[in-house]
Amino acid sequence: MLNILKLSKTFSKGTVNEKVAIRDVTITFNDQDFVTVIGGNGAGKSTLLNLISGKLETDSGSISLDGVEISRLPEHKRAPMLGRVFQDPMMGTAADMMIEENMALAYRRGKSRGLRWGIGKKEREFYREHLEKLGLGLEDRLTTKVGLLSGGQRQALTLLMATMEQPKLLLLDEHTAALDPKTALKVLELSDQMIREQALTAIMVTHNMKDAITYGNRLIMMHEGRIILDVSGEEKKQLTVENLLKKFSEVSGDTFDSDKALLA
Amino acid sequence: MGAIQFSALLTALPGNISQGLIWGIMALGVFITFKLLNFADLSVDGTMATGGAVVVVLILSGWNPLAALLVAFIAGILAGLVTGILHTLLGIPDILSGILTQLALYSINLRILGGKANQGISVDKYDLLISSRTVSHAIVIGLVFTVALIIILYWYFGTEQGCAIRATGSNEHMARAQGINTKTMKILALALSNGIVAISGGLLAQYQGFADVSMGRGAIVIGLAAVIIGEVLLNAVFKKPTPFTVRLGFIALGGVIYYIVIGIVLWLRMPSNDMKLFSAIIVAIFLAVPYLKDKSGFKKAPKKVKKAEEVEENA
C-alpha cells in the first residue's frame, strides 16, 4: 500500500520561473490497484512519479510504501521496492551492455553487488524463459547489445526487468508515448498482462484518455498539481472519453489542454 | 644534416615498443574512466607523476621495486578517490574535479620527491624491474604487466560490481533505477583507473631512470590517443562485437602504435619540442571524426532524455 500525505513540490522556488508542480496531494493506493493517471501537460503526473521513485526530492509531505517512509531515501535505495519504465525507451536499459547483462543488473536490484560473477550460471535459462513471454524472439539474442534493439523491444525489455523480481510498486511513466501505435499497443497489452498475472500494484501515467479508461481499475485525473478526479470500480468502467472531458471542465473550470489526449 | 636512414628507424623500434607498452598500461587506466564510465578524468596527469615519484623515492630508500609499485598503486587509488569525492559528494563537474586533483598533486609530487623537480635512479646501482638499458627485457616485462592487467580487468568488469560500474557509465538513470549507488561506482572506477595510471608511472620512471614532477604532463592526451587508436583499429579488424579481452588488448596495442608513430615522426626530423602539439592535433582529429561523420555521437541518449524532461517540466 502506498500512502501519500500532503505531498508538495515546487520547481525553481523563489525565482521568476517558480512553478508549483504538486500541491498538497494526499492519496492512498491500495494493494493490487492498477491506477491510470491522466492530465494535461504540466499537470504534475510525471513529477508525482518522480517524487515516488526518488528521482526528485520532495519539498514537504510524506510517501510511505507498505509502512516504510521512503520520501527521504536516495533513489537507489528505493529502487529495490520499485519497478520503473520510462517514457524514453533509451532510459530504462544500458545500451552498451548485452540483454543478459541488463537482466542480471535488474535481477540484482536490492542485493549487494560484490565480486561474484555478474551473471550466475543458472540465470541464463531463467532469463530466456522470461524473454520468451515477450514473444519478440529476444530469447535467442541474450548476448546482443541492447543498443541494437528497437525502441519497442527496449521498452518491452525494460518492462520485463521492472517486473522480473516482483516489485512492491510498478511505475509506468508514459511508457508507450514514444512508440508507434502498433508497438505501443503491444507494450501496453504486455504491461496489463504482467500486472494481472503477478497481481502487481501499478501506477501508469498516460496522455491517452482511451488507454486510461481501458486499463486499470482506478483512474485519477490531475490538474495544476492537484488530483481533481478519482474514480474506480464500476464507475470507472462506465467512463467514456466524452464524459471524462466533461468531468474535467466541471471540476477544473478549464478545458483539457492536451491535443494528444483529445485526438486519441 | 645527414640523410634520413631507414636503419635508424629500425634501431629505434624496440625502444618505441617498450615505451609504448608502458603507456598502453596507462591507456587501460584511461579507458576505464573515458570509455566505461564516460568521465574525462584529467587527474591522471598528476597520478602518472605520483606513481613515478613514489616508486623512485621508495627504491632509493631500499624498497623492492615490486613493493614500491604496489605503494604507487595505492597512492594512485587515493588520488582517484579525491577526484571521485570532489565530483560525486561535492558536486564539482567532472573535468574540474580532475584538474583540481591534478594541480594539488603537483605540490604533493614535489614533496614526495623531497622538494626536487626530479630524482634520478640508476639501473647500475638498483635492481630495477624495467630499464631502457635492456630493451628486449623491458618489452617482456611490459608484456607481462599488460597481460596480467588485462586478465584482472576482464575479471573485475565481469563481476557484479564491475557490471554496476559499466551500467553507471552506460546509463546512469537505468543504473539508479536498478538500485545501483552510482556515486560509489564512479568513485570506485576513478580509484581503480588512477591506481593503474600510477603503476604505469612507476614503470616509466624505472624505464627512463628518473622521476620528474612534470613527467605526466599531457599524459591524458597520450592515453586518449592510445584508446582511440586501439578502438579504431579494433573496429577496422573486426566488424562484429569482440570479447572484452580483445578490446583491452587493442587499447594496449594503441599505446605501442602511438609510440611507433612518434618514432617515425622523430625519424623524419620533426623537432621533439613539437611532439605535444603533434599529439594534441592527432587526438583532436580522431575525436572529431566520429562526431563529424555522425552528429548523433554517443551522447545522444542522455540528451534526448533531458529534452523530454524539460518539455515536461516547462510545460
XYZ file of C-alpha atoms in Angstrom:
579
model
C 0.000 0.000 0.000
C 1.269 3.423 -0.945
C 0.328 6.337 1.278
C 0.969 9.842 0.057
C 0.333 12.550 2.607
C 0.329 16.306 1.971
C 2.951 15.995 -0.730
C 4.217 19.225 -2.316
C 6.849 20.079 -4.880
C 7.795 23.422 -6.396
C 10.405 23.863 -9.118
C 12.789 26.844 -9.123
C 11.438 28.124 -5.850
C 11.935 31.837 -5.290
C 12.734 32.653 -8.902
C 10.637 34.121 -11.687
C 10.355 30.610 -13.105
C 8.771 29.270 -9.938
C 6.332 26.532 -10.779
C 4.237 24.560 -8.357
C 4.178 21.018 -9.700
C 2.456 19.159 -6.851
C 0.125 20.940 -4.427
C -0.601 19.262 -1.126
C -1.547 15.896 -2.594
C -2.929 13.220 -0.297
C -3.920 9.855 -1.717
C -3.747 6.157 -0.902
C -3.109 3.426 -3.441
C -4.265 0.020 -2.300
C -2.504 -3.249 -2.973
C -3.202 -4.540 -6.449
C -4.565 -1.208 -7.574
C -3.780 -0.565 -11.221
C -4.160 3.188 -11.361
C -4.063 5.183 -14.559
C -3.090 8.838 -14.201
C -4.257 11.364 -16.729
C -3.947 15.106 -17.066
C -2.758 17.865 -19.360
C 0.800 18.985 -19.845
C 2.329 20.232 -16.605
C -0.450 18.720 -14.505
C 2.163 17.069 -12.294
C 1.737 13.442 -13.409
C 5.372 12.686 -14.106
C 6.501 14.787 -11.164
C 4.342 12.652 -8.893
C 6.026 9.507 -10.218
C 9.468 11.062 -9.934
C 8.792 12.008 -6.324
C 7.760 8.434 -5.558
C 10.827 6.981 -7.295
C 13.207 9.474 -5.699
C 14.400 10.985 -8.946
C 13.132 14.259 -7.481
C 13.294 15.280 -3.851
C 10.088 16.229 -2.089
C 9.668 19.700 -0.590
C 7.263 18.542 2.090
C 4.890 15.726 2.882
C 5.420 12.029 3.193
C 5.372 8.955 0.988
C 5.215 5.573 2.623
C 5.234 2.233 0.892
C 3.976 -0.732 2.923
C 4.523 1.293 6.052
C 8.089 2.337 5.203
C 8.698 6.055 4.856
C 10.615 6.434 1.595
C 10.444 10.132 0.833
C 13.887 10.834 2.326
C 15.649 7.799 0.887
C 18.000 8.276 -2.068
C 16.780 6.969 -5.406
C 18.911 3.819 -5.433
C 17.665 2.772 -2.001
C 14.042 2.965 -3.130
C 14.789 1.043 -6.301
C 14.540 -2.449 -4.751
C 10.865 -1.796 -3.962
C 10.038 -0.289 -7.331
C 9.839 -1.340 -10.944
C 10.117 1.569 -13.359
C 9.557 2.070 -17.058
C 10.227 5.499 -18.518
C 8.838 7.482 -21.408
C 12.118 7.369 -23.313
C 12.837 3.787 -24.399
C 16.577 4.589 -24.184
C 16.341 5.380 -20.494
C 15.447 2.025 -18.978
C 18.294 -0.102 -20.288
C 22.080 0.176 -20.689
C 22.749 0.363 -24.420
C 26.391 -0.728 -24.235
C 25.557 -3.915 -22.380
C 24.084 -7.209 -23.530
C 20.469 -8.230 -22.978
C 21.527 -10.813 -20.389
C 23.764 -8.305 -18.595
C 20.887 -5.830 -18.375
C 18.639 -8.523 -16.968
C 21.305 -9.583 -14.489
C 21.542 -5.984 -13.287
C 17.774 -5.918 -12.745
C 17.822 -9.337 -11.097
C 20.265 -7.969 -8.502
C 18.164 -4.934 -7.695
C 18.311 -4.514 -3.943
C 21.000 -7.152 -3.473
C 24.605 -6.355 -2.645
C 26.898 -6.276 -5.647
C 30.159 -7.930 -4.798
C 32.912 -9.733 -6.649
C 30.864 -12.720 -7.727
C 30.495 -13.161 -11.460
C 27.961 -10.715 -12.912
C 25.702 -13.422 -14.330
C 25.218 -16.685 -12.486
C 25.402 -19.962 -14.412
C 21.783 -20.902 -13.968
C 20.413 -17.448 -14.639
C 20.538 -17.556 -18.416
C 17.858 -20.223 -18.653
C 15.678 -18.152 -16.314
C 16.164 -15.044 -18.475
C 15.429 -16.996 -21.635
C 12.116 -18.192 -20.183
C 11.171 -14.649 -19.239
C 12.122 -13.268 -22.646
C 10.044 -15.924 -24.371
C 6.962 -14.454 -22.737
C 7.521 -11.229 -24.664
C 7.133 -13.072 -27.953
C 9.735 -10.856 -29.626
C 12.366 -13.503 -30.294
C 14.750 -11.896 -27.815
C 15.280 -15.246 -26.064
C 17.725 -16.198 -28.815
C 19.646 -12.934 -28.571
C 20.838 -12.961 -24.975
C 24.283 -11.656 -25.907
C 23.065 -8.908 -28.242
C 23.905 -5.372 -27.118
C 20.700 -3.625 -26.095
C 21.667 -0.583 -28.178
C 20.929 -2.649 -31.289
C 17.290 -3.234 -30.332
C 14.337 -1.140 -31.496
C 12.549 1.258 -29.149
C 9.660 -1.162 -28.700
C 11.959 -4.069 -27.947
C 13.886 -1.989 -25.433
C 10.684 -0.877 -23.766
C 9.411 -4.453 -23.539
C 12.763 -5.495 -22.048
C 12.617 -2.644 -19.542
C 9.129 -3.760 -18.549
C 10.366 -7.297 -18.072
C 13.305 -6.079 -15.993
C 10.965 -3.955 -13.884
C 8.646 -6.853 -13.078
C 11.008 -9.852 -13.077
C 11.568 -9.615 -9.321
C 8.075 -8.713 -8.165
C 8.227 -5.021 -7.179
C 6.014 -3.568 -4.466
C 5.015 -0.894 -6.915
C 5.322 -0.603 -10.682
C 5.694 2.916 -12.075
C 4.934 3.371 -15.766
C 5.652 6.918 -16.896
C 4.023 7.395 -20.314
C 5.951 4.334 -21.300
C 4.238 3.914 -24.656
C 4.186 7.577 -25.696
C 7.363 7.350 -27.772
C 6.373 4.176 -29.625
C 4.478 3.722 -32.883
C 0.781 2.856 -32.364
C 1.149 -0.853 -33.087
C 4.159 -1.298 -30.784
C 2.537 0.923 -28.162
C -0.488 -1.365 -28.082
C 1.705 -4.435 -27.777
C 3.702 -2.974 -24.877
C 0.502 -1.803 -23.208
C -1.099 -5.252 -23.515
C 2.064 -6.778 -22.140
C 2.050 -4.398 -19.183
C -1.557 -5.198 -18.441
C -0.886 -8.919 -18.650
C 2.109 -8.759 -16.288
C 0.289 -6.586 -13.782
C -2.625 -9.025 -13.721
C -0.587 -12.228 -13.665
C 1.622 -11.070 -10.820
C -1.142 -9.095 -9.078
C 1.072 -6.009 -9.025
C 0.273 -2.591 -7.673
C 0.870 -0.204 -10.563
C 0.620 3.447 -11.464
C 0.514 4.272 -15.158
C 0.794 7.845 -16.380
C -0.640 8.367 -19.827
C -1.634 11.113 -22.199
C -4.125 8.848 -23.838
C -7.617 9.060 -22.327
C -8.815 5.938 -24.053
C -5.951 3.909 -22.598
C -6.574 5.409 -19.186
C -10.176 4.241 -19.376
C -9.464 0.821 -20.898
C -6.753 -0.266 -18.495
C -6.652 -0.496 -14.739
C -9.257 -0.484 -12.004
C -8.873 3.111 -10.945
C -8.343 6.405 -12.729
C -7.115 9.671 -11.323
C -7.000 12.954 -13.139
C -4.525 15.666 -12.258
C -4.664 19.380 -12.938
C -2.208 22.042 -11.820
C -0.604 19.748 -9.284
C -3.820 18.520 -7.707
C -5.832 15.356 -8.024
C -9.181 16.563 -9.303
C -10.848 13.260 -10.060
C -10.528 9.790 -8.576
C -12.791 7.072 -9.983
C -12.645 3.351 -9.507
C -14.601 0.141 -9.847
C -17.918 0.204 -11.689
C -17.882 3.962 -12.074
C -14.602 3.756 -13.947
C -15.946 1.087 -16.275
C -18.734 3.440 -17.316
C -16.326 6.226 -18.291
C -16.053 7.446 -21.862
C -13.661 9.988 -23.316
C -16.581 12.423 -23.715
C -17.813 12.298 -20.147
C -14.221 12.350 -18.883
C -13.648 15.599 -20.766
C -16.892 16.961 -19.403
C -15.914 15.994 -15.882
C -12.598 17.673 -16.417
C -14.111 21.012 -17.337
C -16.619 20.752 -14.496
C -14.017 20.115 -11.855
C -11.255 22.352 -13.146
C -13.315 25.105 -14.732
C -10.923 24.810 -17.618
C -10.745 22.973 -20.908
C -8.490 19.999 -21.337
C -5.338 21.326 -22.953
C -3.711 18.266 -24.394
C -4.352 17.814 -28.109
C -2.867 14.378 -27.931
C -5.483 13.256 -25.442
C -8.333 14.784 -27.439
C -7.232 13.122 -30.623
C -6.870 9.748 -29.014
C 72.323 17.235 -41.836
C 72.708 13.583 -42.768
C 70.282 11.583 -44.861
C 67.263 10.012 -43.190
C 68.213 6.366 -42.870
C 65.738 3.559 -42.609
C 68.055 1.548 -40.400
C 67.879 4.288 -37.772
C 64.136 3.818 -37.616
C 64.519 0.076 -37.124
C 67.092 0.615 -34.402
C 64.684 2.862 -32.513
C 61.747 0.493 -32.958
C 62.248 -1.811 -29.916
C 62.599 1.246 -27.673
C 59.359 2.646 -29.052
C 57.617 -0.661 -28.446
C 58.740 -0.966 -24.834
C 57.816 2.630 -24.076
C 54.505 2.117 -25.883
C 53.728 -0.891 -23.697
C 54.190 1.196 -20.547
C 51.876 3.867 -21.955
C 49.482 1.139 -23.034
C 49.044 0.271 -19.352
C 48.311 3.931 -18.716
C 45.792 3.848 -21.580
C 43.998 0.906 -19.941
C 43.517 3.134 -16.906
C 42.187 5.961 -19.065
C 39.904 3.507 -20.869
C 38.108 2.736 -17.589
C 37.128 6.342 -16.985
C 36.824 7.658 -20.522
C 35.072 4.718 -22.151
C 33.425 2.662 -19.411
C 32.464 5.488 -17.079
C 32.068 8.237 -19.694
C 34.122 10.553 -17.493
C 37.036 12.628 -18.844
C 39.399 12.351 -15.878
C 42.324 14.765 -16.009
C 43.774 13.739 -12.650
C 45.871 11.109 -14.460
C 48.428 13.759 -15.484
C 49.156 14.091 -11.784
C 48.896 10.419 -10.824
C 51.316 9.395 -13.562
C 53.994 11.532 -11.857
C 52.855 10.428 -8.400
C 53.427 6.810 -9.404
C 56.891 7.670 -10.722
C 57.822 9.743 -7.687
C 56.662 7.161 -5.148
C 58.499 4.321 -6.870
C 61.767 6.198 -7.281
C 61.831 7.500 -3.714
C 60.984 4.098 -2.266
C 63.586 2.247 -4.354
C 66.188 4.849 -3.378
C 65.425 4.097 0.250
C 65.932 0.397 -0.333
C 62.480 -0.913 -1.168
C 61.865 -3.799 -3.521
C 60.670 -2.349 -6.877
C 57.577 -4.561 -6.931
C 56.570 -3.497 -3.425
C 57.245 0.110 -4.449
C 54.864 -0.335 -7.407
C 52.206 -1.623 -5.037
C 52.538 1.505 -2.915
C 52.339 3.605 -6.091
C 49.123 1.772 -6.969
C 47.667 2.655 -3.572
C 48.791 6.289 -3.932
C 47.037 6.404 -7.306
C 43.882 4.940 -5.770
C 43.902 7.671 -3.117
C 44.242 10.365 -5.785
C 41.342 8.817 -7.699
C 39.269 8.786 -4.525
C 39.844 12.526 -4.146
C 38.638 13.213 -7.690
C 35.669 10.928 -7.123
C 34.681 12.615 -3.888
C 35.082 16.097 -5.376
C 32.751 15.093 -8.186
C 30.114 12.947 -6.508
C 29.860 14.221 -2.940
C 30.779 17.850 -3.541
C 29.110 18.260 -6.925
C 32.109 19.635 -8.826
C 31.918 18.995 -12.604
C 33.991 16.039 -13.816
C 36.699 17.875 -15.751
C 37.179 20.412 -12.978
C 37.432 17.713 -10.292
C 40.230 16.124 -12.288
C 42.021 19.423 -12.820
C 41.878 20.233 -9.104
C 43.359 16.868 -8.163
C 45.979 17.220 -10.867
C 47.005 20.652 -9.598
C 47.085 19.524 -5.974
C 49.187 16.521 -6.937
C 51.876 18.767 -8.415
C 52.696 20.053 -4.928
C 52.317 16.616 -3.401
C 54.613 15.077 -6.015
C 57.233 17.723 -5.281
C 57.012 16.806 -1.613
C 57.359 13.106 -2.395
C 60.471 13.892 -4.433
C 61.890 15.759 -1.453
C 61.360 19.197 -2.934
C 63.290 18.432 -6.110
C 61.748 18.645 -9.569
C 63.335 15.345 -10.486
C 65.126 12.465 -8.916
C 67.354 10.001 -10.757
C 67.655 6.291 -10.171
C 70.473 4.404 -11.796
C 69.980 0.894 -13.076
C 73.633 0.270 -12.202
C 73.032 0.788 -8.513
C 69.495 -0.544 -8.124
C 67.814 -3.711 -9.217
C 65.059 -2.158 -11.353
C 62.173 -4.096 -12.851
C 62.448 -2.454 -16.212
C 65.036 -0.249 -17.897
C 65.654 1.319 -21.277
C 69.196 -0.061 -20.990
C 67.934 -3.584 -21.746
C 65.118 -3.003 -24.193
C 64.264 -6.610 -25.028
C 63.909 -7.380 -21.329
C 61.780 -4.249 -20.962
C 59.444 -5.473 -23.697
C 58.971 -8.801 -21.930
C 58.259 -7.110 -18.593
C 55.912 -4.645 -20.298
C 54.038 -7.531 -21.903
C 53.789 -9.451 -18.633
C 52.288 -6.445 -16.864
C 49.920 -5.745 -19.761
C 48.627 -9.299 -19.999
C 48.216 -9.611 -16.228
C 46.336 -6.332 -16.115
C 44.041 -7.319 -18.986
C 43.160 -10.572 -17.225
C 42.423 -8.746 -13.964
C 40.303 -6.105 -15.708
C 38.427 -8.757 -17.657
C 37.602 -10.498 -14.397
C 36.699 -7.329 -12.496
C 34.384 -5.876 -15.122
C 32.639 -9.224 -15.372
C 31.781 -9.225 -11.664
C 28.586 -7.792 -10.219
C 30.472 -4.713 -9.100
C 32.195 -4.278 -12.475
C 28.842 -4.638 -14.252
C 27.397 -1.979 -11.950
C 30.241 0.383 -12.928
C 29.620 -0.289 -16.608
C 25.890 0.302 -16.173
C 26.649 3.596 -14.426
C 28.774 4.701 -17.379
C 26.303 3.495 -19.972
C 23.098 4.868 -18.444
C 23.051 6.495 -15.040
C 19.241 6.687 -14.890
C 18.977 2.993 -15.523
C 21.698 2.187 -13.009
C 19.947 4.092 -10.237
C 16.607 2.540 -11.147
C 18.288 -0.844 -10.669
C 19.356 0.153 -7.173
C 22.973 0.916 -8.035
C 24.677 3.610 -5.973
C 26.116 5.443 -8.965
C 28.235 7.748 -6.808
C 30.035 4.820 -5.224
C 30.563 3.236 -8.628
C 32.100 6.419 -10.020
C 34.454 6.702 -7.059
C 35.483 3.037 -7.409
C 36.184 3.388 -11.127
C 38.184 6.595 -10.673
C 40.229 4.995 -7.901
C 40.995 1.908 -9.971
C 41.832 3.954 -13.052
C 44.245 6.231 -11.208
C 45.825 3.275 -9.437
C 46.622 1.713 -12.813
C 47.966 5.003 -14.159
C 50.250 5.290 -11.126
C 51.630 1.803 -11.829
C 52.331 2.914 -15.371
C 54.107 5.996 -13.981
C 56.135 3.787 -11.653
C 57.225 1.614 -14.554
C 58.027 4.626 -16.739
C 60.216 6.186 -14.041
C 62.256 2.988 -13.760
C 62.422 2.636 -17.520
C 63.764 6.148 -18.102
C 65.872 6.122 -14.925
C 64.266 9.085 -13.212
C 61.029 10.527 -11.921
C 60.135 14.053 -12.905
C 57.426 16.177 -11.385
C 56.147 17.017 -14.851
C 56.504 13.535 -16.372
C 52.732 13.270 -16.542
C 52.123 16.478 -18.417
C 49.806 15.669 -21.304
C 49.546 12.040 -20.216
C 45.776 12.150 -20.610
C 46.202 13.083 -24.270
C 48.598 10.217 -24.926
C 46.265 7.874 -23.057
C 43.299 9.061 -25.092
C 45.319 8.746 -28.291
C 46.112 5.128 -27.416
C 42.473 4.382 -26.547
C 41.242 5.942 -29.770
C 43.866 4.296 -31.978
C 43.107 0.956 -30.330
C 39.352 1.257 -30.846
C 39.628 2.474 -34.444
C 41.917 -0.431 -35.213
C 39.642 -2.886 -33.422
C 36.641 -1.767 -35.450
C 38.653 -1.975 -38.654
C 39.856 -5.526 -37.956
C 36.640 -6.985 -36.520
C 33.298 -5.988 -37.930
C 31.309 -7.673 -35.183
C 31.307 -7.264 -31.386
C 34.509 -8.577 -29.833
C 35.265 -10.077 -26.419
C 36.280 -7.597 -23.742
C 39.803 -9.064 -23.523
C 40.408 -8.393 -27.213
C 39.151 -4.854 -26.798
C 41.546 -4.278 -23.899
C 44.369 -5.843 -25.900
C 43.785 -3.371 -28.702
C 43.862 -0.439 -26.266
C 47.291 -1.591 -25.064
C 48.324 -2.037 -28.691
C 47.130 1.524 -29.277
C 49.835 2.728 -26.898
C 52.504 0.808 -28.802
C 51.315 2.125 -32.162
C 51.267 5.654 -30.812
C 54.932 5.376 -29.825
C 55.873 3.803 -33.141
C 54.221 6.739 -34.911
C 56.103 9.130 -32.633
C 59.283 7.235 -33.539
C 58.571 7.673 -37.228
C 57.808 11.356 -36.823
C 61.056 11.896 -34.913
C 62.924 9.888 -37.536
C 61.511 12.277 -40.120
C 63.334 15.013 -38.175
C 60.359 16.709 -36.644
C 61.677 18.705 -33.653
C 60.886 16.775 -30.471
C 59.686 20.006 -28.851
C 56.722 19.947 -31.242
C 55.701 16.474 -30.143
C 52.941 17.582 -27.757
C 51.440 19.844 -30.425
C 51.520 16.917 -32.797
C 49.846 14.621 -30.213
C 47.123 17.149 -29.455
C 46.326 17.576 -33.145
C 46.176 13.831 -33.729
C 43.830 13.281 -30.770
C 41.653 16.248 -31.768
C 41.274 14.823 -35.264
C 40.411 11.344 -34.036
C 37.893 12.707 -31.533
C 36.305 14.986 -34.124
C 35.971 12.488 -36.957
C 33.243 10.297 -35.441
C 31.331 13.436 -34.447
C 31.506 14.980 -37.893
C 30.693 11.686 -39.565
C 27.601 11.165 -37.477
C 26.470 14.116 -35.436
C 24.366 11.819 -33.319
C 27.536 10.713 -31.392
C 27.450 8.535 -28.277
C 25.903 11.149 -26.014
C 22.661 11.136 -27.941
C 20.559 9.176 -25.496
C 21.099 11.311 -22.375
C 20.472 14.489 -24.371
C 17.184 13.174 -25.608
C 16.148 12.264 -22.119
C 16.981 15.737 -20.926
C 14.875 17.277 -23.655
C 11.902 15.152 -22.686
C 12.287 16.229 -19.060
C 12.498 19.861 -19.992
C 9.360 19.620 -22.055
C 7.548 18.022 -19.150
C 8.777 20.474 -16.560
C 8.472 23.641 -18.587
C 5.085 22.860 -19.987
